[in-house]
Amino acid sequence: MLEFPVWKRIWLWGLTLAAAAAALPSLFSLANLPWPGALPDQMVSLGLDLAGGSHILLEADPAQVRAQRLENMEELVRAQLRNA
């Protein structure tokens, strides 16, 4: 089992607690809770993936898909006949 020096463990726990304190305002709405003045009050701005603001709709044109598949098949048959 790994043994780390005490100072490294204390440093790691301190860093973890500092990161958790910085993230707390983003987890709770500050308007609804009394917030201690010692803790940070700025929220971390969330990206579109975390905020749920991204939506992409992809569509395929069936006629274009059939034409592309036919073209690919033609190239494949041509290459196989050349190698035969």
Coordinates of C-alpha atoms in Angstrom, one line a residue:
M1 CA 0.0 0.0 0.0
L2 CA 1.2 3.5 -0.8
E3 CA 2.4 5.6 2.1
F4 CA 2.5 9.4 1.7
P5 CA 4.1 11.8 4.0
V6 CA 1.8 13.6 6.4
W7 CA 2.5 17.0 4.8
K8 CA 1.3 15.7 1.4
R9 CA -1.9 14.4 2.9
I10 CA -2.6 17.6 4.7
W11 CA -1.8 19.6 1.5
L12 CA -4.1 17.4 -0.5
W13 CA -7.0 17.7 1.9
G14 CA -6.5 21.4 2.1
L15 CA -6.6 21.7 -1.7
T16 CA -9.7 19.5 -1.9
L17 CA -11.5 21.6 0.7
A18 CA -10.5 24.8 -1.1
A19 CA -11.8 23.5 -4.4
A20 CA -15.1 22.3 -2.7
A21 CA -15.5 25.8 -1.1
A22 CA -15.0 27.4 -4.5
A23 CA -17.6 25.1 -6.1
L24 CA -20.3 25.5 -3.4
P25 CA -21.9 28.7 -4.7
S26 CA -22.5 27.0 -8.0
L27 CA -24.3 24.1 -6.3
F28 CA -26.7 26.2 -4.3
S29 CA -28.7 29.3 -5.1
L30 CA -27.3 32.1 -3.0
A31 CA -30.7 33.9 -2.9
N32 CA -32.3 31.0 -0.9
L33 CA -29.6 30.3 1.6
P34 CA -27.8 32.4 4.2
W35 CA -24.2 32.4 3.0
P36 CA -21.2 32.9 5.4
G37 CA -19.1 35.9 4.5
A38 CA -15.9 33.8 4.7
L39 CA -16.9 31.6 1.8
P40 CA -16.6 32.8 -1.8
D41 CA -19.9 34.1 -3.3
Q42 CA -19.1 34.1 -7.0
M43 CA -20.5 31.3 -9.0
V44 CA -18.4 29.3 -11.4
S45 CA -19.7 29.9 -14.9
L46 CA -20.8 26.5 -16.3
G47 CA -20.2 25.6 -19.9
L48 CA -23.0 24.6 -22.3
D49 CA -22.5 20.9 -21.6
L50 CA -23.0 21.4 -17.8
A51 CA -25.6 24.1 -18.0
G52 CA -27.7 22.0 -20.4
G53 CA -27.9 24.6 -23.1
S54 CA -26.7 22.7 -26.1
H55 CA -29.0 20.8 -28.5
I56 CA -28.0 19.6 -32.0
L57 CA -30.4 18.0 -34.5
L58 CA -28.9 16.0 -37.3
E59 CA -30.9 14.9 -40.4
A60 CA -30.0 12.8 -43.4
D61 CA -31.5 13.1 -46.8
P62 CA -32.4 9.6 -47.8
A63 CA -32.0 10.2 -51.5
Q64 CA -28.5 11.6 -51.0
V65 CA -27.6 8.6 -48.7
R66 CA -28.7 6.1 -51.4
A67 CA -26.7 8.0 -54.1
Q68 CA -23.6 8.1 -51.9
R69 CA -23.9 4.3 -51.1
L70 CA -24.3 3.5 -54.7
E71 CA -21.3 5.6 -55.6
N72 CA -19.2 3.9 -52.9
M73 CA -20.4 0.4 -54.0
E74 CA -19.4 1.3 -57.6
E75 CA -15.9 2.3 -56.5
L76 CA -15.5 -0.9 -54.4
V77 CA -16.6 -3.2 -57.3
R78 CA -14.3 -1.3 -59.7
A79 CA -11.4 -1.8 -57.3
Q80 CA -12.1 -5.4 -56.8
L81 CA -12.4 -6.1 -60.5
R82 CA -9.1 -4.4 -61.1
N83 CA -7.4 -6.5 -58.5
A84 CA -8.9 -9.8 -59.7

